[in-house]
PDB file of C-alpha atoms in Angstrom:
ATOM      1  CA  ILE A  30     -46.548  16.595   9.015  1.00 79.00           C
ATOM      2  CA  ALA A  31     -44.944  18.692  12.226  1.00 82.00           C
ATOM      3  CA  ILE A  32     -43.980  15.275  13.618  1.00 82.00           C
ATOM      4  CA  ASP A  33     -42.615  14.176  10.097  1.00 80.00           C
ATOM      5  CA  ASN A  34     -40.513  17.454   9.699  1.00 76.00           C
ATOM      6  CA  ALA A  35     -39.171  17.182  13.195  1.00 78.00           C
ATOM      7  CA  ARG A  36     -38.149  13.500  12.586  1.00 80.00           C
ATOM      8  CA  MET A  37     -36.372  14.577   9.245  1.00 81.00           C
ATOM      9  CA  HIS A  38     -34.692  17.362  10.976  1.00 73.00           C
ATOM     10  CA  GLU A  39     -33.438  15.244  13.751  1.00 80.00           C
ATOM     11  CA  ALA A  40     -32.218  12.641  11.261  1.00 78.00           C
ATOM     12  CA  ALA A  41     -30.545  15.495   9.194  1.00 78.00           C
ATOM     13  CA  ILE A  42     -28.728  16.575  12.280  1.00 74.00           C
ATOM     14  CA  GLU A  43     -27.572  13.105  13.248  1.00 76.00           C
ATOM     15  CA  GLN A  44     -26.343  12.465   9.545  1.00 73.00           C
ATOM     16  CA  LYS A  45     -24.341  15.651   9.815  1.00 72.00           C
ATOM     17  CA  ALA A  46     -22.676  14.543  12.997  1.00 64.00           C
ATOM     18  CA  VAL A  47     -21.751  11.264  11.557  1.00 64.00           C
ATOM     19  CA  GLU A  48     -20.184  12.937   8.541  1.00 69.00           C
ATOM     20  CA  GLN A  49     -18.280  15.087  10.754  1.00 64.00           C
ATOM     21  CA  ASP A  50     -16.887  11.860  12.729  1.00 58.00           C
ATOM     22  CA  LEU A  51     -15.897  10.482   9.423  1.00 58.00           C
ATOM     23  CA  GLN A  52     -14.160  13.501   8.098  1.00 63.00           C
ATOM     24  CA  LEU A  53     -12.266  13.613  11.433  1.00 58.00           C
ATOM     25  CA  ALA A  54     -11.630   9.867  11.094  1.00 59.00           C
ATOM     26  CA  ARG A  55     -10.049  10.778   7.813  1.00 59.00           C
ATOM     27  CA  VAL A  56      -7.724  13.308   9.162  1.00 61.00           C
ATOM     28  CA  VAL A  57      -6.726  11.079  12.008  1.00 62.00           C
ATOM     29  CA  GLN A  58      -5.971   8.126   9.628  1.00 61.00           C
ATOM     30  CA  GLN A  59      -3.957  10.432   7.418  1.00 69.00           C
ATOM     31  CA  SER A  60      -1.672  11.266  10.268  1.00 65.00           C
ATOM     32  CA  PHE A  61      -0.586   7.516  10.290  1.00 73.00           C
ATOM     33  CA  LEU A  62       0.724   7.937   6.645  1.00 86.00           C
ATOM     34  CA  PRO A  63       3.877   9.555   5.830  1.00 91.00           C
ATOM     35  CA  ASN A  64       3.692  13.307   4.864  1.00 84.00           C
ATOM     36  CA  SER A  65       6.733  13.553   2.928  1.00 92.00           C
ATOM     37  CA  LEU A  66       8.905  11.464   0.591  1.00 95.00           C
ATOM     38  CA  PRO A  67      11.979   9.765   2.043  1.00 95.00           C
ATOM     39  CA  GLU A  68      15.321  11.439   1.108  1.00 94.00           C
ATOM     40  CA  VAL A  69      17.590   8.605   0.211  1.00 95.00           C
ATOM     41  CA  MET A  70      20.815   9.394  -1.808  1.00 93.00           C
ATOM     42  CA  GLY A  71      20.632   8.061  -5.142  1.00 93.00           C
ATOM     43  CA  TYR A  72      16.920   7.416  -4.989  1.00 96.00           C
ATOM     44  CA  ARG A  73      13.790   9.021  -6.159  1.00 96.00           C
ATOM     45  CA  PHE A  74      10.362   8.195  -4.521  1.00 97.00           C
ATOM     46  CA  TYR A  75       6.858   8.575  -5.281  1.00 97.00           C
ATOM     47  CA  HIS A  76       3.608   7.464  -3.460  1.00 97.00           C
ATOM     48  CA  PHE A  77      -0.162   7.832  -3.834  1.00 96.00           C
ATOM     49  CA  TYR A  78      -3.024   6.980  -1.741  1.00 92.00           C
ATOM     50  CA  SER A  79      -6.738   7.150  -2.273  1.00 89.00           C
ATOM     51  CA  PRO A  80      -9.370   5.612   0.034  1.00 84.00           C
ATOM     52  CA  ALA A  81     -12.664   4.581  -1.677  1.00 79.00           C
ATOM     53  CA  HIS A  82     -14.626   5.930   1.249  1.00 70.00           C
ATOM     54  CA  HIS A  83     -13.920   8.354   4.183  1.00 65.00           C
ATOM     55  CA  VAL A  84     -11.427   6.058   5.637  1.00 67.00           C
ATOM     56  CA  GLY A  85      -9.645   3.102   4.046  1.00 74.00           C
ATOM     57  CA  GLY A  86      -7.656   0.021   5.062  1.00 79.00           C
ATOM     58  CA  ASP A  87      -4.727   0.528   2.623  1.00 89.00           C
ATOM     59  CA  PHE A  88      -1.487   1.540   4.224  1.00 92.00           C
ATOM     60  CA  TYR A  89       2.104   2.353   3.255  1.00 95.00           C
ATOM     61  CA  ASN A  90       5.101   3.579   5.493  1.00 96.00           C
ATOM     62  CA  TYR A  91       8.842   4.337   5.367  1.00 97.00           C
ATOM     63  CA  ILE A  92      10.799   3.340   8.324  1.00 95.00           C
ATOM     64  CA  PRO A  93      14.314   4.324   8.723  1.00 94.00           C
ATOM     65  CA  LEU A  94      16.529   1.551  10.315  1.00 94.00           C
ATOM     66  CA  PRO A  95      19.322   2.363  12.743  1.00 89.00           C
ATOM     67  CA  ASP A  96      22.009   0.874  10.441  1.00 89.00           C
ATOM     68  CA  GLY A  97      21.034   3.188   7.427  1.00 92.00           C
ATOM     69  CA  ARG A  98      18.560   0.976   5.747  1.00 95.00           C
ATOM     70  CA  LEU A  99      14.901   1.972   4.949  1.00 97.00           C
ATOM     71  CA  ALA A 100      11.998  -0.209   5.456  1.00 97.00           C
ATOM     72  CA  ILE A 101       9.271   0.251   2.865  1.00 98.00           C
ATOM     73  CA  ILE A 102       5.859  -1.278   3.684  1.00 97.00           C
ATOM     74  CA  VAL A 103       2.619  -1.407   1.482  1.00 97.00           C
ATOM     75  CA  ALA A 104      -0.300  -3.118   3.029  1.00 96.00           C
ATOM     76  CA  ASP A 105      -3.932  -3.921   2.450  1.00 94.00           C
ATOM     77  CA  VAL A 106      -6.526  -4.783   5.255  1.00 88.00           C
ATOM     78  CA  VAL A 107      -9.368  -6.885   3.820  1.00 85.00           C
ATOM     79  CA  GLY A 108     -12.607  -5.013   3.605  1.00 74.00           C
ATOM     80  CA  HIS A 109     -13.278  -1.347   3.687  1.00 71.00           C
ATOM     81  CA  GLY A 110     -14.704   1.442   6.118  1.00 70.00           C
ATOM     82  CA  ILE A 111     -14.194   2.025   9.806  1.00 75.00           C
ATOM     83  CA  ALA A 112     -13.321  -1.550  10.699  1.00 76.00           C
ATOM     84  CA  ALA A 113     -10.638  -1.865   8.173  1.00 79.00           C
ATOM     85  CA  ALA A 114      -9.188   1.623   9.020  1.00 80.00           C
ATOM     86  CA  MET A 115      -9.013   0.794  12.778  1.00 82.00           C
ATOM     87  CA  LEU A 116      -7.175  -2.448  11.983  1.00 86.00           C
ATOM     88  CA  MET A 117      -4.883  -0.486   9.693  1.00 88.00           C
ATOM     89  CA  ALA A 118      -4.052   2.028  12.576  1.00 86.00           C
ATOM     90  CA  LYS A 119      -3.318  -0.838  14.849  1.00 90.00           C
ATOM     91  CA  PHE A 120      -1.163  -2.694  12.234  1.00 93.00           C
ATOM     92  CA  ALA A 121       0.552   0.676  11.700  1.00 92.00           C
ATOM     93  CA  ALA A 122       1.702   0.827  15.348  1.00 92.00           C
ATOM     94  CA  GLU A 123       2.610  -2.933  15.639  1.00 95.00           C
ATOM     95  CA  SER A 124       4.663  -2.706  12.263  1.00 95.00           C
ATOM     96  CA  LEU A 125       6.873  -0.127  13.897  1.00 92.00           C
ATOM     97  CA  PHE A 126       7.216  -1.805  17.028  1.00 93.00           C
ATOM     98  CA  CYS A 127       8.212  -5.304  15.227  1.00 95.00           C
ATOM     99  CA  MET A 128      10.620  -3.500  12.829  1.00 93.00           C
ATOM    100  CA  ALA A 129      12.555  -2.006  15.788  1.00 88.00           C
ATOM    101  CA  GLY A 130      12.802  -5.112  17.687  1.00 81.00           C
ATOM    102  CA  SER A 131      14.073  -7.473  14.858  1.00 85.00           C
ATOM    103  CA  ASP A 132      17.247  -7.415  12.791  1.00 86.00           C
ATOM    104  CA  ARG A 133      15.972  -9.909  10.357  1.00 94.00           C
ATOM    105  CA  PRO A 134      12.889  -8.745   8.242  1.00 96.00           C
ATOM    106  CA  ALA A 135      11.443 -12.174   7.961  1.00 97.00           C
ATOM    107  CA  ASP A 136      11.380 -12.656  11.834  1.00 97.00           C
ATOM    108  CA  ALA A 137       9.876  -9.177  12.352  1.00 96.00           C
ATOM    109  CA  ILE A 138       6.992 -10.060   9.918  1.00 97.00           C
ATOM    110  CA  SER A 139       6.456 -13.219  11.599  1.00 97.00           C
ATOM    111  CA  LYS A 140       6.294 -11.441  14.962  1.00 97.00           C
ATOM    112  CA  LEU A 141       3.864  -8.863  13.734  1.00 97.00           C
ATOM    113  CA  ASN A 142       1.865 -11.932  12.422  1.00 97.00           C
ATOM    114  CA  ASP A 143       1.630 -13.445  15.744  1.00 97.00           C
ATOM    115  CA  ARG A 144       0.842 -10.138  17.364  1.00 96.00           C
ATOM    116  CA  ILE A 145      -2.159  -9.400  14.908  1.00 96.00           C
ATOM    117  CA  CYS A 146      -3.496 -12.954  15.336  1.00 95.00           C
ATOM    118  CA  VAL A 147      -3.862 -12.316  19.066  1.00 94.00           C
ATOM    119  CA  LEU A 148      -6.464  -9.894  18.337  1.00 91.00           C
ATOM    120  CA  ASP A 149      -8.600 -12.794  17.123  1.00 87.00           C
ATOM    121  CA  LEU A 150     -10.226 -10.623  14.543  1.00 84.00           C
ATOM    122  CA  ASP A 151     -12.166 -12.275  11.478  1.00 82.00           C
ATOM    123  CA  ARG A 152      -9.944  -9.931   9.215  1.00 86.00           C
ATOM    124  CA  PHE A 153      -6.355 -10.188   7.763  1.00 94.00           C
ATOM    125  CA  VAL A 154      -3.762  -7.936   6.099  1.00 96.00           C
ATOM    126  CA  THR A 155      -1.725  -8.573   2.878  1.00 97.00           C
ATOM    127  CA  MET A 156       1.460  -6.672   2.884  1.00 97.00           C
ATOM    128  CA  ILE A 157       4.758  -6.392   1.107  1.00 98.00           C
ATOM    129  CA  LEU A 158       7.982  -5.401   2.925  1.00 98.00           C
ATOM    130  CA  VAL A 159      11.092  -4.187   1.155  1.00 98.00           C
ATOM    131  CA  ILE A 160      14.244  -3.325   3.101  1.00 97.00           C
ATOM    132  CA  LEU A 161      16.481  -0.866   1.011  1.00 98.00           C
ATOM    133  CA  ASP A 162      20.187  -0.772   1.546  1.00 97.00           C
ATOM    134  CA  PRO A 163      21.191   2.438  -0.437  1.00 96.00           C
ATOM    135  CA  GLU A 164      25.042   1.574   0.238  1.00 94.00           C
ATOM    136  CA  SER A 165      24.879  -1.662  -1.702  1.00 96.00           C
ATOM    137  CA  ASN A 166      21.498  -1.111  -3.751  1.00 96.00           C
ATOM    138  CA  LYS A 167      20.340  -4.504  -2.290  1.00 97.00           C
ATOM    139  CA  ILE A 168      16.724  -5.114  -1.263  1.00 97.00           C
ATOM    140  CA  THR A 169      15.397  -7.738   1.193  1.00 97.00           C
ATOM    141  CA  ILE A 170      11.763  -8.565   0.308  1.00 98.00           C
ATOM    142  CA  VAL A 171       9.192 -10.361   2.497  1.00 98.00           C
ATOM    143  CA  ASN A 172       5.750 -10.887   1.081  1.00 98.00           C
ATOM    144  CA  ALA A 173       2.680 -11.753   3.325  1.00 97.00           C
ATOM    145  CA  GLY A 174       0.008 -12.818   0.757  1.00 96.00           C
ATOM    146  CA  HIS A 175       0.532  -9.817  -1.354  1.00 97.00           C
ATOM    147  CA  MET A 176       1.215  -8.956  -5.009  1.00 95.00           C
ATOM    148  CA  GLU A 177       4.743  -9.330  -5.906  1.00 96.00           C
ATOM    149  CA  PRO A 178       6.675  -6.125  -6.454  1.00 97.00           C
ATOM    150  CA  ILE A 179       7.187  -5.223 -10.007  1.00 97.00           C
ATOM    151  CA  CYS A 180      10.553  -4.213 -11.407  1.00 97.00           C
ATOM    152  CA  ARG A 181      11.670  -2.639 -14.576  1.00 96.00           C
ATOM    153  CA  HIS A 182      15.210  -3.008 -15.431  1.00 94.00           C
ATOM    154  CA  LYS A 183      17.283  -0.248 -17.211  1.00 90.00           C
ATOM    155  CA  ASN A 184      17.159  -2.522 -20.298  1.00 90.00           C
ATOM    156  CA  GLY A 185      13.260  -2.476 -20.366  1.00 90.00           C
ATOM    157  CA  GLU A 186      12.696  -5.823 -18.938  1.00 94.00           C
ATOM    158  CA  VAL A 187       9.801  -5.825 -16.636  1.00 96.00           C
ATOM    159  CA  VAL A 188       9.845  -8.895 -13.788  1.00 96.00           C
ATOM    160  CA  GLU A 189       8.109  -9.508 -10.534  1.00 96.00           C
ATOM    161  CA  LEU A 190      10.531 -10.065  -7.804  1.00 96.00           C
ATOM    162  CA  ALA A 191      10.540 -12.740  -4.855  1.00 93.00           C
ATOM    163  CA  THR A 192       7.753 -14.799  -6.598  1.00 91.00           C
ATOM    164  CA  ALA A 193       8.785 -17.801  -4.599  1.00 90.00           C
ATOM    165  CA  CYS A 194       8.612 -16.511  -1.096  1.00 90.00           C
ATOM    166  CA  ARG A 195       5.147 -15.377  -0.675  1.00 93.00           C
ATOM    167  CA  GLY A 196       3.644 -16.198   2.845  1.00 96.00           C
ATOM    168  CA  ILE A 197       0.255 -16.189   4.172  1.00 97.00           C
ATOM    169  CA  PRO A 198      -1.570 -12.959   4.978  1.00 97.00           C
ATOM    170  CA  ILE A 199      -0.939 -11.390   8.398  1.00 97.00           C
ATOM    171  CA  GLY A 200      -3.476 -12.289  11.012  1.00 95.00           C
ATOM    172  CA  ILE A 201      -4.703 -15.759   9.686  1.00 94.00           C
ATOM    173  CA  MET A 202      -2.396 -18.389  11.554  1.00 95.00           C
ATOM    174  CA  PRO A 203       0.063 -17.594  14.511  1.00 95.00           C
ATOM    175  CA  ASP A 204       3.566 -19.053  14.641  1.00 96.00           C
ATOM    176  CA  PHE A 205       3.990 -18.885  10.768  1.00 97.00           C
ATOM    177  CA  GLU A 206       7.512 -18.753   9.636  1.00 96.00           C
ATOM    178  CA  TYR A 207       7.947 -16.046   6.768  1.00 97.00           C
ATOM    179  CA  VAL A 208      10.894 -16.423   4.378  1.00 97.00           C
ATOM    180  CA  GLN A 209      12.954 -13.566   2.716  1.00 97.00           C
ATOM    181  CA  ALA A 210      14.631 -13.030  -0.710  1.00 97.00           C
ATOM    182  CA  GLU A 211      17.211 -10.751  -1.649  1.00 96.00           C
ATOM    183  CA  GLU A 212      17.768  -8.885  -4.897  1.00 96.00           C
ATOM    184  CA  THR A 213      20.214  -6.334  -6.121  1.00 96.00           C
ATOM    185  CA  LEU A 214      19.183  -3.127  -7.959  1.00 96.00           C
ATOM    186  CA  GLU A 215      21.018  -1.557 -10.701  1.00 94.00           C
ATOM    187  CA  GLU A 216      21.416   2.150 -11.972  1.00 94.00           C
ATOM    188  CA  GLY A 217      18.234   2.826 -13.586  1.00 93.00           C
ATOM    189  CA  ASP A 218      15.940   0.315 -12.258  1.00 96.00           C
ATOM    190  CA  ARG A 219      12.566   1.135 -10.948  1.00 97.00           C
ATOM    191  CA  LEU A 220      10.315  -0.899  -8.481  1.00 97.00           C
ATOM    192  CA  LEU A 221       6.558  -0.595  -7.942  1.00 98.00           C
ATOM    193  CA  LEU A 222       4.594  -1.743  -4.857  1.00 98.00           C
ATOM    194  CA  TYR A 223       0.984  -1.565  -4.898  1.00 97.00           C
ATOM    195  CA  THR A 224      -2.652  -2.724  -3.493  1.00 96.00           C
ATOM    196  CA  ASP A 225      -5.151  -4.446  -5.435  1.00 93.00           C
ATOM    197  CA  GLY A 226      -7.000  -1.259  -5.627  1.00 93.00           C
ATOM    198  CA  ILE A 227      -4.646  -0.255  -8.751  1.00 96.00           C
ATOM    199  CA  ASN A 228      -5.073  -3.515 -10.933  1.00 95.00           C
ATOM    200  CA  GLU A 229      -8.779  -3.949  -9.917  1.00 94.00           C
ATOM    201  CA  THR A 230      -9.820  -0.611 -10.923  1.00 95.00           C
ATOM    202  CA  MET A 231     -13.116  -1.103 -12.812  1.00 94.00           C
ATOM    203  CA  ASP A 232     -14.356   0.738 -15.908  1.00 94.00           C
ATOM    204  CA  PRO A 233     -18.134   1.408 -16.273  1.00 94.00           C
ATOM    205  CA  ASP A 234     -18.653  -2.018 -17.937  1.00 93.00           C
ATOM    206  CA  GLY A 235     -17.028  -4.050 -15.097  1.00 92.00           C
ATOM    207  CA  GLU A 236     -13.755  -4.686 -16.692  1.00 95.00           C
ATOM    208  CA  CYS A 237     -10.618  -4.401 -14.451  1.00 95.00           C
ATOM    209  CA  PHE A 238      -7.468  -2.684 -15.424  1.00 96.00           C
ATOM    210  CA  GLY A 239      -5.505  -5.651 -14.600  1.00 95.00           C
ATOM    211  CA  ILE A 240      -1.769  -6.331 -13.988  1.00 95.00           C
ATOM    212  CA  GLU A 241      -0.986  -6.658 -17.406  1.00 95.00           C
ATOM    213  CA  ARG A 242      -1.729  -3.052 -18.140  1.00 95.00           C
ATOM    214  CA  VAL A 243       0.253  -2.027 -15.002  1.00 96.00           C
ATOM    215  CA  ARG A 244       3.127  -4.018 -16.440  1.00 95.00           C
ATOM    216  CA  ASP A 245       2.797  -2.405 -19.760  1.00 94.00           C
ATOM    217  CA  TRP A 246       2.988   1.001 -17.906  1.00 94.00           C
ATOM    218  CA  MET A 247       6.030  -0.086 -16.195  1.00 94.00           C
ATOM    219  CA  ALA A 248       7.662  -1.127 -19.439  1.00 93.00           C
ATOM    220  CA  LYS A 249       7.194   2.266 -20.958  1.00 90.00           C
ATOM    221  CA  VAL A 250       8.284   4.389 -18.115  1.00 88.00           C
ATOM    222  CA  HIS A 251      11.616   6.254 -18.702  1.00 81.00           C
ATOM    223  CA  GLY A 252      11.575   9.702 -17.237  1.00 86.00           C
ATOM    224  CA  ASP A 253      11.108  11.017 -13.714  1.00 92.00           C
ATOM    225  CA  VAL A 254       9.550   8.712 -11.145  1.00 94.00           C
ATOM    226  CA  GLN A 255       6.889  11.332 -10.112  1.00 94.00           C
ATOM    227  CA  GLU A 256       5.843  12.281 -13.537  1.00 94.00           C
ATOM    228  CA  ASP A 257       5.646   8.650 -14.820  1.00 94.00           C
ATOM    229  CA  SER A 258       3.690   7.575 -11.841  1.00 95.00           C
ATOM    230  CA  GLU A 259       1.175  10.500 -12.061  1.00 95.00           C
ATOM    231  CA  ARG A 260       0.572   9.414 -15.733  1.00 94.00           C
ATOM    232  CA  LEU A 261      -0.537   6.025 -14.410  1.00 95.00           C
ATOM    233  CA  ILE A 262      -2.983   7.623 -12.050  1.00 95.00           C
ATOM    234  CA  ALA A 263      -4.288   9.741 -14.761  1.00 95.00           C
ATOM    235  CA  GLU A 264      -4.735   6.516 -16.906  1.00 95.00           C
ATOM    236  CA  LEU A 265      -6.439   4.730 -14.210  1.00 95.00           C
ATOM    237  CA  GLU A 266      -8.884   7.729 -13.706  1.00 94.00           C
ATOM    238  CA  GLN A 267      -9.621   7.705 -17.267  1.00 94.00           C
ATOM    239  CA  PHE A 268     -10.087   3.961 -17.505  1.00 95.00           C
ATOM    240  CA  ARG A 269     -12.548   4.185 -14.546  1.00 93.00           C
ATOM    241  CA  SER A 270     -14.307   7.032 -16.112  1.00 91.00           C
ATOM    242  CA  SER A 271     -17.726   7.327 -14.595  1.00 88.00           C
ATOM    243  CA  ALA A 272     -17.568   4.135 -12.591  1.00 91.00           C
ATOM    244  CA  THR A 273     -17.618   4.441  -8.673  1.00 87.00           C
ATOM    245  CA  GLN A 274     -14.233   3.756  -6.980  1.00 87.00           C
ATOM    246  CA  PHE A 275     -14.972   0.490  -5.053  1.00 84.00           C
ATOM    247  CA  ASP A 276     -11.585  -0.136  -3.373  1.00 87.00           C
ATOM    248  CA  ASP A 277      -8.891   1.781  -1.719  1.00 88.00           C
ATOM    249  CA  MET A 278      -5.735   2.374  -4.084  1.00 92.00           C
ATOM    250  CA  CYS A 279      -2.298   2.830  -2.903  1.00 94.00           C
ATOM    251  CA  LEU A 280       1.121   2.554  -4.495  1.00 97.00           C
ATOM    252  CA  VAL A 281       4.898   3.224  -3.809  1.00 98.00           C
ATOM    253  CA  CYS A 282       7.260   3.585  -6.681  1.00 97.00           C
ATOM    254  CA  PHE A 283      11.016   4.278  -6.471  1.00 97.00           C
ATOM    255  CA  SER A 284      13.821   4.544  -8.897  1.00 96.00           C
ATOM    256  CA  VAL A 285      17.595   4.128  -8.572  1.00 94.00           C
ATOM    257  CA  GLY A 286      19.579   7.076  -9.900  1.00 86.00           C
TER     258      GLY A 286
END
């Protein structure tokens, strides 16, 4: 009995140390994410991030560019846990480097893909990049195997943008040439970027929330971007109910005006 008690005590100490390390890893990972919303004249932003475990593989960032434009990134590393979080950290650093060294968004993502492929990992990253020019309200979109951005126009029409320019996920094949698409936003338009942890949220019966429910929510938004987005998060929590969150959740939403 004494030996068993000693072993259990030792295991409890080791478990506590692991939990402390995971808590520290969570704090470090949070430092890679923006701690404030971007301040862009004429635009309102909201973001949400919730890892399924202590650390996650989802990522978002806002990168101010020298010419006054803003790069918005939402990404999802395949898998969960420590390995996904470590690749996310590498991806965060490399994305900053590549965005700073290329004027053309598609070239920046092609360079980013090559640098991740060199790591030769059995993992990949899906991502969506939106370059916002607040002076002209034009956006440039590059898609690396991610869900298309959902746009709600002022007239209530909900559409997915840049549906013809989806490339392969980052880290699968080097020397891939990504393409970009351009759109112009109008006063009252709203854009949603998200990871699959949003639409694949499951209820206790195993039913997914689904993209159609996300589109339905976008069709009904009409007020402040933060208040509307928080209603979506509340709706997701109500849908999930007692079910366990099995995937990281991330979204970035912004509106014109």
